[in-house]
Amino acid sequence: MSSSATDHQAGDGHDHASEKAGADPHAHGGVFGPNTEVIFAVASGGALALGFALEKLAAGVTAWLPLGLYLIAYGFGGFFTVREAFENLRNKRFEIDTLMLVAAAGAAALGAWAEGALLLFLFSIGHALENYAMGRAKRAIEALADLAPRTAHVRRGDQIVEVPVEEVEVGDTVVVRPNERLPADGFVVVGATSINQAPVTGESMPVDKQPVPDAATARARPAQVGPASIVFAGTINGAGAIEIETTRKSTDTTLAKVVRMVSEAETQKSPTQRFTDRFERIFVPVVLGLAFILLFAWVVVDEPFRDSFYRAMAVLVAASPCALAIATPSAVLSGVARAARAGVLIKGGAPLENLGSLNAIAFDKTGTLTEGRPRITDIVPVGGAKELDLLTTAVAVERLSDHPLAEAIARDGLERLQGTAIPAASDLQSLTGKGVTARFDDGQVWIGKPEMFGVDGISPLSNEAQAAVTRLRLAGRTLMVVRRDERDLGVIGLLDTPRAAARTTLDALRGLGVSRMIMISGDHQKAAQAIASQVGLTEAWGDLMPEDKVDAIKRLRAEGKIAMVGDGVNDAPAMATATVGIAMGAAGSDVALETADVALMSDDLSQLPFAVGLSRRTRGIILQNLVVSLGVVAFLVPATIFGLGIGPAVAMHEGSTLLVVFNALRLLGYRDPTSPAGPSNGVATVAAPNLKGTVA
């Protein structure tokens, strides 16, 4: 047992604070490489079995021969235990390794060589098997790092040269042949293909890729490159040869960041692990005190000192909380590794456990429940303005912005203008959560929500513009009003399309026990309700500014645990406020990778039930492991006090440790059991609480 139990790290069944986080403390090297500990344990068992057979079954054998074999068993079984015990003592830690040596030495001093050898054999074989089991989970994570190739074919002038990926610079052109793994992140500049992105995003089907329309624009604004052209290191090219322009060095690729964050996640303690640490801080000194008292049982009970000493050692072995210490980290490690293989990045035990226990999720609307690609559906000029003038003004200003609604107006407006010359706008200023203002054609232009007008010194809308707003809102449109100087030019109505997987995903979440789901949006209440009713949500909170979203999450969190699902960029404050922040499409966003607790690497909402289901299964396995580890200790402590020997105690002690580890490893084979439930008849009828007096 450890007097510094708080130092346990994921993957560490016994306390080894001197080890680097995430390194396997029992991955000993030796003459036989990584298998040395297993071979030594087997050799110890073989010598013990042969010595016992000679002692009990072979008549006339000299006493020194079995004793010699027992000593060999001691040597092989205690080799690594001695090394760790001295390391622990040098760091002023008293742990199970040291305890086993004391117990084995005590058995030898009492002449019980066979029992001491059995103790060391069981302990060493338990260590070796535990090392193997935990190594499986670690190898699942390490395998991610091996997905990217070691070299890349880079175009240098007229030649294509093969260079290590570490030498690939941002802006290099990399040639990727058919069926090769991509060596770098970037965007396609030549050729078309389909790419298997499953290693990074978890998508089951290959994704078609096309060259960017304008390489210079993509180079200047790589974050705005569309998913049809962006590519990731470690993914697998299909049948087409392509050339990509790199946007990140090999150490900064999405895959490299995922590997790094998953490795760091091992050290993030979950709520259950923090509880077990607190429990051990109380439990350890209590057991040490009990063992000390039992050393003097011979004073009260009519028995020799050797029996009292033996009993005290047996109690210490029985009460060692090794299984308890590894019960949670092993499950967290396996759960995080399984999620990473499916394109879901979970940053440690806390979000993994919290996601498995909450029953409420809030969703952002745009880009989460909807496709995030709104389109223009209505153009309503007012005050005698021409549609051409309205569209020209809107496109000139909005193409300076990177907001999804601005991009939609610029894209669809250009199509409708069909090559009409558009003067350039300038001096764009963003009015966060409301709209924008800019200079255009020697005038000042305002474009934004209807609520932007009539406040903060901006004059109210004209009666005709207000009437157009009212009519389009009844149709569930998202609205942008365009004004030049003091004249309202008109209203543009847009509509975003719900994701095809939204309804089935929400039904699957209900099947997993998520009983409350709320959509929060900066859009008007009626537009929010229109989308919510299409995807099967019964709560839609609209008219929320970014700070209102934070307040909304605070109100929900006051009622219980809440997850917030968004893009990880515009929703970062609300996600940070939630119990668990979940970002979608994180493979293409550095900000989302950094800010989210859980990142869905692909822009696929259907990954969410998998993440929730895996978290619930992990939480269940953690509880099972706690029951097993505490139950074994609860049984062994009184059993050893009343006479159970050290050998059986060690066997059950190591057996329980192996049991919780192998139970946790079942998570590596987790399969999403959810299937789309029946259609929901929910309609969006519940409005948001009036957080700032703006909600209809």
XYZ file of C-alpha atoms in Angstrom:
696
model
C 0.000 0.000 0.000
C 1.137 3.572 -0.574
C 1.536 6.413 1.789
C 1.398 8.755 -1.175
C -1.640 7.432 -2.897
C -2.429 10.705 -4.521
C 0.461 10.212 -6.898
C -1.175 7.407 -8.847
C -1.305 8.083 -12.519
C -3.373 6.523 -15.252
C -1.985 3.177 -16.131
C -0.155 2.865 -12.831
C -1.481 0.187 -10.583
C 0.920 1.119 -7.811
C 2.246 4.482 -6.916
C 5.267 5.534 -8.932
C 5.412 9.274 -8.787
C 8.891 9.301 -10.156
C 7.668 7.906 -13.448
C 6.756 10.280 -16.205
C 3.047 10.786 -16.619
C 1.664 8.216 -18.939
C 4.752 5.991 -18.860
C 4.171 2.436 -17.807
C 5.894 1.934 -14.453
C 6.266 -1.801 -14.909
C 7.593 -1.760 -18.426
C 10.972 -3.003 -17.209
C 13.718 -3.678 -19.660
C 16.262 -6.434 -19.269
C 18.168 -9.169 -21.005
C 14.944 -10.417 -22.615
C 13.650 -6.972 -23.557
C 10.108 -5.949 -22.593
C 9.240 -9.592 -21.778
C 11.935 -9.895 -19.106
C 9.524 -9.470 -16.196
C 7.204 -12.188 -17.514
C 10.115 -14.582 -18.083
C 11.516 -13.916 -14.609
C 8.074 -14.517 -13.059
C 7.677 -17.821 -14.927
C 11.194 -18.859 -13.888
C 10.317 -18.072 -10.285
C 7.191 -20.203 -10.515
C 9.095 -23.067 -12.139
C 11.791 -23.084 -9.455
C 9.138 -22.908 -6.726
C 7.137 -25.806 -8.189
C 10.232 -27.988 -8.625
C 11.520 -27.239 -5.127
C 8.119 -27.968 -3.566
C 7.830 -31.248 -5.504
C 11.285 -32.376 -4.393
C 10.575 -31.421 -0.779
C 7.197 -33.137 -0.516
C 7.275 -35.945 -3.028
C 10.880 -37.086 -3.449
C 12.152 -39.228 -0.584
C 15.810 -39.032 0.409
C 16.539 -35.711 -1.293
C 19.016 -33.592 0.619
C 17.470 -30.491 2.229
C 19.757 -28.053 0.459
C 18.357 -28.887 -3.002
C 14.757 -27.677 -2.368
C 16.184 -24.749 -0.410
C 18.413 -23.846 -3.352
C 15.416 -23.896 -5.692
C 13.436 -21.708 -3.286
C 16.324 -19.241 -3.260
C 16.285 -19.214 -7.069
C 12.527 -18.551 -6.907
C 13.237 -15.711 -4.475
C 15.842 -14.269 -6.857
C 13.713 -14.316 -9.991
C 10.451 -13.385 -8.231
C 11.965 -10.560 -6.216
C 14.348 -9.087 -8.783
C 12.127 -6.270 -10.033
C 10.374 -5.924 -6.677
C 13.718 -5.180 -4.978
C 14.538 -2.550 -7.591
C 11.214 -0.793 -7.116
C 11.326 -1.105 -3.330
C 14.717 0.614 -3.132
C 13.488 3.324 -5.509
C 10.425 3.863 -3.326
C 12.465 4.034 -0.126
C 14.865 6.477 -1.740
C 11.845 8.690 -2.468
C 10.509 8.155 1.081
C 7.477 6.163 -0.026
C 6.177 2.991 1.601
C 4.377 0.861 -0.954
C 3.166 -2.616 -1.740
C 6.513 -3.524 -3.342
C 8.372 -2.807 -0.102
C 5.682 -4.581 1.878
C 5.983 -7.755 -0.195
C 9.732 -7.856 0.413
C 9.218 -7.446 4.161
C 6.640 -10.231 4.172
C 8.874 -12.543 2.079
C 11.888 -11.821 4.313
C 9.740 -12.492 7.361
C 8.614 -15.829 5.900
C 12.250 -16.767 5.233
C 13.241 -15.780 8.769
C 10.520 -18.062 10.098
C 11.724 -20.914 7.870
C 8.669 -20.752 5.536
C 10.757 -20.569 2.357
C 8.096 -22.088 0.120
C 5.431 -19.643 1.263
C 7.757 -16.659 0.808
C 8.683 -17.835 -2.681
C 4.975 -18.298 -3.482
C 4.286 -14.743 -2.316
C 6.982 -13.268 -4.590
C 5.950 -15.462 -7.534
C 2.282 -14.421 -7.309
C 3.227 -10.777 -6.924
C 5.671 -10.799 -9.851
C 3.321 -12.650 -12.199
C 0.553 -10.240 -11.223
C 2.817 -7.276 -12.044
C 3.778 -8.783 -15.375
C 0.189 -9.489 -16.419
C -0.932 -6.059 -15.258
C 1.855 -4.515 -17.300
C 0.727 -6.440 -20.360
C -2.926 -5.505 -19.880
C -2.278 -1.796 -19.356
C 0.146 -1.875 -22.272
C -2.735 -2.817 -24.565
C -4.576 0.392 -23.735
C -1.401 2.444 -24.094
C -0.551 0.847 -27.425
C -4.006 1.814 -28.699
C -3.035 5.438 -28.075
C 0.526 5.088 -29.359
C -0.825 3.571 -32.580
C -2.355 6.958 -33.413
C 1.113 8.481 -33.649
C 2.141 5.841 -36.201
C -0.619 6.788 -38.656
C 1.375 9.562 -40.322
C 4.109 8.474 -42.765
C 7.746 9.220 -41.961
C 8.538 10.831 -45.316
C 6.822 13.076 -47.856
C 7.264 13.629 -51.591
C 7.765 17.385 -51.918
C 7.879 19.338 -55.167
C 11.132 21.318 -55.344
C 11.128 23.258 -58.614
C 10.837 20.708 -61.426
C 11.782 17.790 -59.197
C 9.937 15.707 -56.619
C 12.174 14.782 -53.688
C 11.499 12.519 -50.730
C 12.188 14.233 -47.410
C 11.448 13.432 -43.754
C 8.104 14.897 -42.684
C 9.939 16.992 -40.101
C 11.527 18.939 -42.971
C 8.230 19.781 -44.670
C 7.572 23.514 -44.319
C 4.330 25.466 -44.381
C 3.565 26.333 -48.009
C 5.370 23.321 -49.498
C 3.609 21.413 -52.270
C 3.397 17.726 -51.398
C 2.606 15.067 -53.992
C 0.391 12.241 -52.696
C 0.124 9.130 -54.841
C -2.925 6.827 -54.893
C -3.456 4.733 -51.742
C -0.736 6.581 -49.797
C -1.159 8.090 -46.356
C -1.067 11.867 -46.322
C 2.056 13.217 -44.566
C 0.755 16.691 -43.692
C -2.261 18.914 -43.138
C -3.153 21.210 -46.013
C -5.540 21.827 -48.892
C -5.778 20.246 -52.340
C -4.367 22.370 -55.161
C -4.147 19.788 -57.972
C -6.213 16.677 -58.672
C -9.384 15.121 -57.299
C -9.738 12.027 -55.162
C -11.613 10.485 -52.247
C -9.855 10.232 -48.891
C -10.460 7.868 -45.998
C -10.498 10.258 -43.029
C -11.480 7.613 -40.461
C -8.067 7.644 -38.696
C -8.618 11.293 -37.706
C -12.345 12.046 -37.857
C -13.890 8.582 -37.465
C -16.002 8.995 -40.625
C -16.985 5.610 -42.008
C -17.072 6.582 -45.701
C -14.328 8.169 -47.830
C -14.774 11.895 -48.447
C -14.509 13.359 -51.963
C -11.860 16.068 -52.311
C -11.509 18.807 -54.933
C -8.888 21.517 -55.500
C -9.521 24.908 -53.917
C -10.977 27.449 -56.387
C -8.289 30.020 -55.555
C -5.015 28.896 -53.997
C -3.986 32.457 -53.079
C -7.199 33.031 -51.129
C -6.860 29.645 -49.407
C -3.251 30.450 -48.545
C -4.245 33.781 -47.024
C -7.189 32.368 -45.064
C -6.559 28.625 -44.511
C -9.148 28.457 -41.713
C -11.851 29.296 -44.266
C -11.009 26.448 -46.672
C -14.054 24.262 -47.163
C -14.219 20.595 -46.097
C -14.180 19.509 -49.747
C -10.574 20.704 -50.094
C -9.012 20.433 -46.629
C -6.959 17.297 -45.828
C -5.271 15.872 -42.725
C -2.049 14.012 -42.025
C -2.559 10.304 -41.347
C -5.591 9.940 -43.611
C -5.492 7.600 -46.615
C -5.675 8.765 -50.224
C -7.933 6.939 -52.642
C -7.430 6.241 -56.325
C -6.529 9.755 -57.453
C -3.110 11.389 -57.404
C -3.233 14.824 -55.780
C -0.989 17.687 -54.765
C -1.576 19.530 -51.513
C -0.198 22.748 -50.115
C 0.758 22.284 -46.488
C -0.648 24.582 -43.811
C 1.098 23.142 -40.732
C 4.425 21.620 -39.780
C 4.464 17.946 -38.791
C 4.520 18.774 -35.068
C 1.389 20.935 -35.388
C -0.875 18.730 -37.498
C -4.322 17.843 -36.272
C -3.182 14.241 -35.741
C -0.132 15.345 -33.707
C -2.323 17.532 -31.511
C -4.805 14.710 -30.950
C -2.017 12.309 -29.932
C -0.558 14.907 -27.592
C -3.906 15.761 -25.998
C -4.922 12.125 -25.579
C -1.606 11.413 -23.862
C -2.105 14.411 -21.583
C -5.642 13.232 -20.822
C -4.202 10.247 -18.933
C -3.011 12.544 -16.160
C -6.330 14.378 -15.692
C -8.005 12.833 -12.652
C -11.713 12.104 -12.689
C -14.089 12.849 -9.789
C -14.066 9.168 -8.789
C -10.264 9.042 -8.824
C -10.079 12.130 -6.619
C -12.506 10.422 -4.232
C -10.398 7.256 -4.075
C -7.303 9.370 -3.437
C -9.023 11.018 -0.474
C -10.206 7.618 0.745
C -6.677 6.187 0.589
C -5.266 9.085 2.594
C -7.524 8.009 5.465
C -7.463 4.256 4.846
C -3.670 3.785 4.637
C -2.736 5.102 8.110
C -5.669 3.237 9.664
C -4.452 -0.079 8.231
C -0.847 0.623 9.182
C -2.011 1.267 12.743
C -4.033 -1.953 12.736
C -1.029 -3.975 11.520
C 1.171 -2.450 14.208
C -1.357 -3.429 16.881
C -1.572 -6.978 15.494
C 2.195 -7.369 15.942
C 1.496 -7.519 19.664
C -1.411 -9.971 19.474
C 0.829 -12.583 21.159
C 0.612 -10.490 24.334
C -3.153 -11.003 24.508
C -3.603 -14.269 22.608
C -1.735 -17.433 23.526
C 0.380 -17.748 20.368
C 4.068 -17.370 19.418
C 5.383 -14.066 18.046
C 5.937 -15.616 14.624
C 2.179 -16.176 14.263
C 1.412 -12.569 15.266
C 4.046 -11.275 12.856
C 2.691 -13.508 10.097
C -0.877 -12.281 10.704
C 0.193 -8.614 10.673
C 2.001 -9.106 7.351
C -1.026 -10.895 5.896
C -3.310 -8.011 6.917
C -0.993 -5.474 5.282
C -0.971 -7.480 2.064
C -4.742 -7.931 2.155
C -5.460 -4.250 2.786
C -3.146 -2.865 0.109
C -5.460 -0.769 -2.124
C -3.700 -1.501 -5.427
C -6.898 -2.570 -7.218
C -8.660 0.516 -5.892
C -5.841 2.768 -7.098
C -5.972 1.397 -10.641
C -9.757 0.860 -10.859
C -10.502 4.325 -12.269
C -7.304 5.157 -14.244
C -7.443 1.894 -16.198
C -11.047 2.555 -17.246
C -10.329 6.184 -18.135
C -7.282 5.205 -20.191
C -9.239 2.565 -22.109
C -12.223 4.856 -22.630
C -10.100 7.743 -23.917
C -8.185 5.397 -26.238
C -11.397 3.878 -27.633
C -12.902 7.312 -28.218
C -9.772 8.550 -30.000
C -9.905 5.596 -32.397
C -13.431 6.644 -33.345
C -12.562 10.294 -33.951
C -13.713 11.591 -30.558
C -11.154 13.404 -28.396
C -12.014 13.272 -24.677
C -9.660 15.305 -22.524
C -9.363 13.196 -19.406
C -11.374 11.422 -16.777
C -13.450 14.377 -15.598
C -15.297 15.047 -18.902
C -15.495 11.303 -19.544
C -17.275 10.666 -16.235
C -19.364 13.834 -16.349
C -20.614 13.091 -19.859
C -21.613 9.646 -18.633
C -23.694 10.995 -15.754
C -25.513 14.048 -17.117
C -29.043 13.972 -18.490
C -29.298 17.415 -20.114
C -27.618 18.767 -23.256
C -27.842 22.232 -24.809
C -27.223 22.639 -28.547
C -26.263 25.673 -30.530
C -28.413 25.964 -33.641
C -26.250 27.160 -36.513
C -23.732 24.571 -37.655
C -24.700 22.122 -34.930
C -28.317 21.114 -35.421
C -28.288 22.733 -38.857
C -25.882 22.370 -41.760
C -24.417 25.795 -41.049
C -24.852 26.750 -44.715
C -27.826 29.109 -44.788
C -29.130 30.243 -48.161
C -30.991 33.346 -49.296
C -34.702 32.633 -49.669
C -36.229 36.130 -49.681
C -35.108 39.574 -50.889
C -37.558 42.348 -49.977
C -36.577 45.894 -51.041
C -38.355 48.716 -49.174
C -38.705 52.477 -49.522
C -38.489 52.371 -53.300
C -35.050 50.715 -53.312
C -34.131 48.421 -56.176
C -33.253 44.769 -55.576
C -29.988 45.341 -57.481
C -29.019 48.190 -55.155
C -29.964 46.148 -52.069
C -27.951 43.101 -53.150
C -24.926 45.081 -54.348
C -24.672 46.905 -51.031
C -25.146 43.713 -48.990
C -22.604 41.677 -50.979
C -19.975 44.442 -50.937
C -20.080 44.669 -47.149
C -20.693 41.039 -46.188
C -17.870 39.602 -48.264
C -15.513 41.363 -45.854
C -16.904 39.266 -42.966
C -16.377 35.597 -42.136
C -19.694 35.080 -40.299
C -21.740 32.168 -41.767
C -24.690 34.461 -42.567
C -22.358 36.979 -44.210
C -20.766 34.232 -46.300
C -24.221 33.053 -47.388
C -25.269 36.545 -48.462
C -22.004 37.073 -50.349
C -22.178 33.655 -52.033
C -25.847 33.640 -53.038
C -25.876 37.378 -53.759
C -23.032 37.044 -56.257
C -24.924 34.265 -58.029
C -28.018 36.442 -58.313
C -26.037 39.484 -59.501
C -24.562 37.385 -62.349
C -21.314 39.244 -62.895
C -22.473 42.753 -61.995
C -19.522 44.944 -61.016
C -19.498 45.552 -57.260
C -17.533 48.476 -55.764
C -15.381 47.657 -52.770
C -16.521 48.380 -49.220
C -14.119 49.324 -46.425
C -13.727 49.951 -42.699
C -15.782 46.949 -41.616
C -16.652 46.937 -37.921
C -18.356 44.037 -36.171
C -21.151 44.737 -33.678
C -20.865 41.444 -31.787
C -24.064 39.434 -31.814
C -25.917 42.111 -33.803
C -24.381 42.819 -37.190
C -21.768 44.922 -38.976
C -21.207 48.439 -40.241
C -18.897 49.580 -43.052
C -18.203 52.354 -45.558
C -19.588 51.819 -49.066
C -20.112 54.155 -52.011
C -19.356 57.259 -49.896
C -21.972 56.275 -47.316
C -22.268 54.347 -44.052
C -23.946 50.936 -44.255
C -25.477 48.913 -41.426
C -26.398 45.244 -41.885
C -27.717 43.140 -39.041
C -30.583 41.768 -37.020
C -33.744 43.873 -36.805
C -33.028 44.267 -33.069
C -29.860 46.198 -33.925
C -31.952 49.137 -35.073
C -33.596 51.532 -32.635
C -30.922 51.118 -29.940
C -27.403 52.402 -29.224
C -27.946 55.549 -31.261
C -29.113 53.715 -34.416
C -32.480 55.018 -35.635
C -35.440 52.567 -35.691
C -36.687 50.757 -38.781
C -39.208 52.304 -41.097
C -42.789 51.023 -40.956
C -42.363 49.253 -44.316
C -39.170 47.521 -43.184
C -40.787 46.511 -39.889
C -43.751 45.026 -41.768
C -41.389 42.973 -43.957
C -39.577 41.754 -40.830
C -42.833 40.651 -39.201
C -44.002 38.789 -42.321
C -40.737 36.933 -42.890
C -40.403 36.004 -39.233
C -43.761 34.284 -39.305
C -42.238 32.077 -42.029
C -39.340 31.182 -39.731
C -36.672 33.068 -41.658
C -33.405 34.394 -40.268
C -33.347 38.097 -41.132
C -30.715 40.689 -42.032
C -31.788 44.299 -42.536
C -29.721 46.517 -44.868
C -29.515 50.301 -44.345
C -27.403 52.892 -46.128
C -27.058 56.174 -44.225
C -30.594 56.897 -42.960
C -32.442 54.910 -45.627
C -33.636 51.317 -45.192
C -32.860 49.428 -48.409
C -34.637 46.218 -47.481
C -34.674 42.879 -45.686
C -32.914 39.651 -46.687
C -34.392 36.381 -45.440
C -32.222 33.279 -45.027
C -32.963 29.697 -44.085
C -30.601 27.085 -42.692
C -31.269 23.400 -43.324
C -31.460 20.990 -40.378
C -28.840 18.243 -40.489
C -30.150 14.989 -41.886
C -28.870 13.127 -38.804
C -30.218 15.620 -36.263
C -33.543 13.939 -35.447
C -32.152 10.392 -35.298
C -29.227 11.600 -33.177
C -31.546 13.275 -30.669
C -33.734 10.169 -30.526
C -30.620 8.047 -29.868
C -29.626 10.388 -27.029
C -33.072 10.023 -25.491
C -32.585 6.265 -25.656
C -29.362 6.693 -23.675
C -31.180 8.548 -20.913
C -30.634 12.188 -21.900
C -34.053 13.423 -20.890
C -33.715 17.150 -21.561
C -32.336 18.765 -24.713
C -32.466 22.486 -25.401
C -31.551 24.498 -28.471
C -30.062 27.923 -27.738
C -29.672 30.426 -30.540
C -28.962 34.036 -31.276
C -31.667 33.871 -33.914
C -35.199 35.131 -33.387
C -37.440 32.948 -31.224
C -39.744 32.017 -34.096
C -36.849 31.016 -36.372
C -35.354 28.968 -33.543
C -38.677 27.243 -32.897
C -39.094 26.449 -36.598
C -35.764 24.569 -36.671
C -36.402 22.925 -33.292
C -39.731 21.504 -34.411
C -38.090 19.993 -37.507
C -35.454 18.129 -35.475
C -37.788 17.025 -32.674
C -36.829 19.369 -29.842
C -39.413 20.748 -27.455
C -37.302 23.580 -26.043
C -35.889 26.386 -28.160
C -34.392 29.485 -26.577
C -33.894 32.283 -29.100
C -32.838 35.936 -29.168
C -29.727 35.137 -27.099
C -26.627 37.282 -27.387
C -23.303 35.525 -26.615
C -23.430 36.714 -23.000
C -27.057 35.548 -22.784
C -25.975 32.055 -23.835
C -23.533 32.012 -20.935
C -26.318 33.095 -18.558
C -28.596 30.407 -20.003
C -25.984 27.700 -19.372
C -25.473 29.001 -15.829
C -29.213 28.695 -15.159
C -29.264 25.168 -16.568
C -26.161 24.162 -14.614
C -27.799 25.354 -11.406
C -30.390 22.630 -12.012
C -27.839 19.874 -12.670
C -25.013 18.790 -14.958
C -25.288 20.158 -18.500
C -23.309 19.653 -21.710
C -23.058 22.340 -24.363
C -22.591 21.326 -28.012
C -21.311 23.941 -30.450
C -18.560 24.791 -32.892
C -16.014 25.557 -30.160
C -15.303 29.019 -31.530
C -18.289 31.364 -31.285
C -19.711 29.226 -28.477
C -16.476 28.953 -26.486
C -17.713 31.043 -23.487
C -20.921 29.017 -23.139
C -19.024 25.736 -23.565
C -16.543 26.769 -20.883
C -19.454 27.482 -18.526
C -21.098 24.083 -19.082
C -20.183 20.937 -17.136
C -18.878 19.479 -20.408
C -18.149 21.493 -23.558
C -18.463 19.514 -26.796
C -17.138 20.911 -30.097
C -18.096 19.591 -33.528
C -15.864 19.559 -36.579
C -12.809 20.058 -34.401
C -10.413 18.514 -36.934
C -10.483 21.752 -38.881
C -10.353 24.136 -35.934
C -7.404 24.708 -33.617
C -9.594 26.794 -31.316
C -12.149 24.005 -30.966
C -9.433 21.476 -30.155
C -8.082 23.729 -27.420
C -11.327 24.935 -25.837
C -13.532 21.834 -25.823
C -13.623 19.130 -23.137
C -14.844 16.700 -25.801
C -14.081 17.244 -29.497
C -15.958 15.452 -32.280
C -13.261 15.499 -34.934
C -15.648 15.205 -37.877
C -18.540 17.531 -38.587
C -20.898 14.636 -37.831
C -23.561 14.995 -35.157
C -24.124 11.228 -35.083
C -20.802 10.822 -33.216
C -22.442 12.342 -30.145
C -24.495 9.257 -29.092
C -21.324 7.170 -29.400
C -19.462 9.556 -27.079
C -22.307 9.630 -24.552
C -22.795 5.847 -24.709
C -19.064 5.188 -24.256
C -18.954 7.594 -21.307
C -21.907 5.861 -19.676
C -20.299 2.445 -20.197
C -17.005 3.759 -18.770
C -18.768 5.131 -15.719
C -20.473 1.754 -15.217
C -17.158 -0.103 -15.436
C -15.571 2.325 -12.968
C -18.363 1.564 -10.490
C -17.924 -2.192 -11.064
C -14.196 -1.866 -10.454
C -14.764 0.062 -7.230
C -17.154 -2.605 -5.965
C -14.651 -5.381 -6.775
C -11.611 -3.609 -5.307
C -13.322 -2.472 -2.110
C -15.167 -5.768 -1.769
C -11.965 -7.804 -1.935
C -10.318 -5.607 0.700
C -13.422 -5.808 2.898
C -13.273 -9.608 2.686
C -9.520 -10.095 3.016
C -8.848 -7.865 6.034
C -11.066 -9.809 8.485
C -10.168 -13.103 6.771
C -6.434 -12.569 7.360
C -7.051 -11.433 10.943
C -8.802 -14.746 11.555
C -6.106 -16.873 9.940
C -6.077 -16.642 6.121
C -2.469 -17.043 4.928
C -0.327 -14.606 2.992
C -0.299 -16.807 -0.109
C -4.081 -16.818 -0.638
C -4.189 -13.124 0.305
C -1.592 -12.249 -2.352
C -3.399 -14.389 -4.926
C -6.711 -12.617 -4.277
C -4.988 -9.226 -4.056
C -3.253 -9.571 -7.437
C -6.271 -11.324 -8.906
C -8.534 -8.387 -8.046
C -6.025 -5.962 -9.578
C -5.927 -7.963 -12.798
C -9.701 -8.317 -12.790
C -10.318 -4.553 -12.689
C -7.713 -3.944 -15.410
C -9.118 -6.566 -17.771
C -12.640 -5.352 -17.018
C -11.533 -1.857 -18.061
C -9.938 -3.216 -21.245
C -13.391 -4.300 -22.419
C -13.924 -0.636 -23.294
C -11.404 -0.963 -26.137
C -13.959 -3.165 -27.902
C -16.947 -0.899 -27.225
C -19.538 -0.748 -30.004
C -22.272 1.857 -30.161
C -25.490 -0.023 -29.330
C -27.816 2.887 -30.109
C -30.142 2.745 -33.062
C -32.513 5.435 -34.283
C -35.638 5.462 -32.146
C -39.094 6.152 -33.425
C -39.841 9.633 -34.672
C -40.447 12.276 -32.074
C -43.638 14.224 -32.089
C -42.168 17.034 -30.040
C -42.791 20.569 -31.185
C -40.915 23.652 -30.201
C -43.325 25.305 -27.787
C -41.164 26.215 -24.783
C -39.517 29.621 -24.986
C -36.432 30.691 -23.094
C -36.622 32.423 -19.752
C -36.349 36.175 -20.320
C -32.668 36.590 -19.529
C -32.366 40.167 -20.746
C -35.887 41.081 -21.706
C -35.264 40.220 -25.354
C -36.936 36.824 -25.685
C -40.333 36.726 -27.255
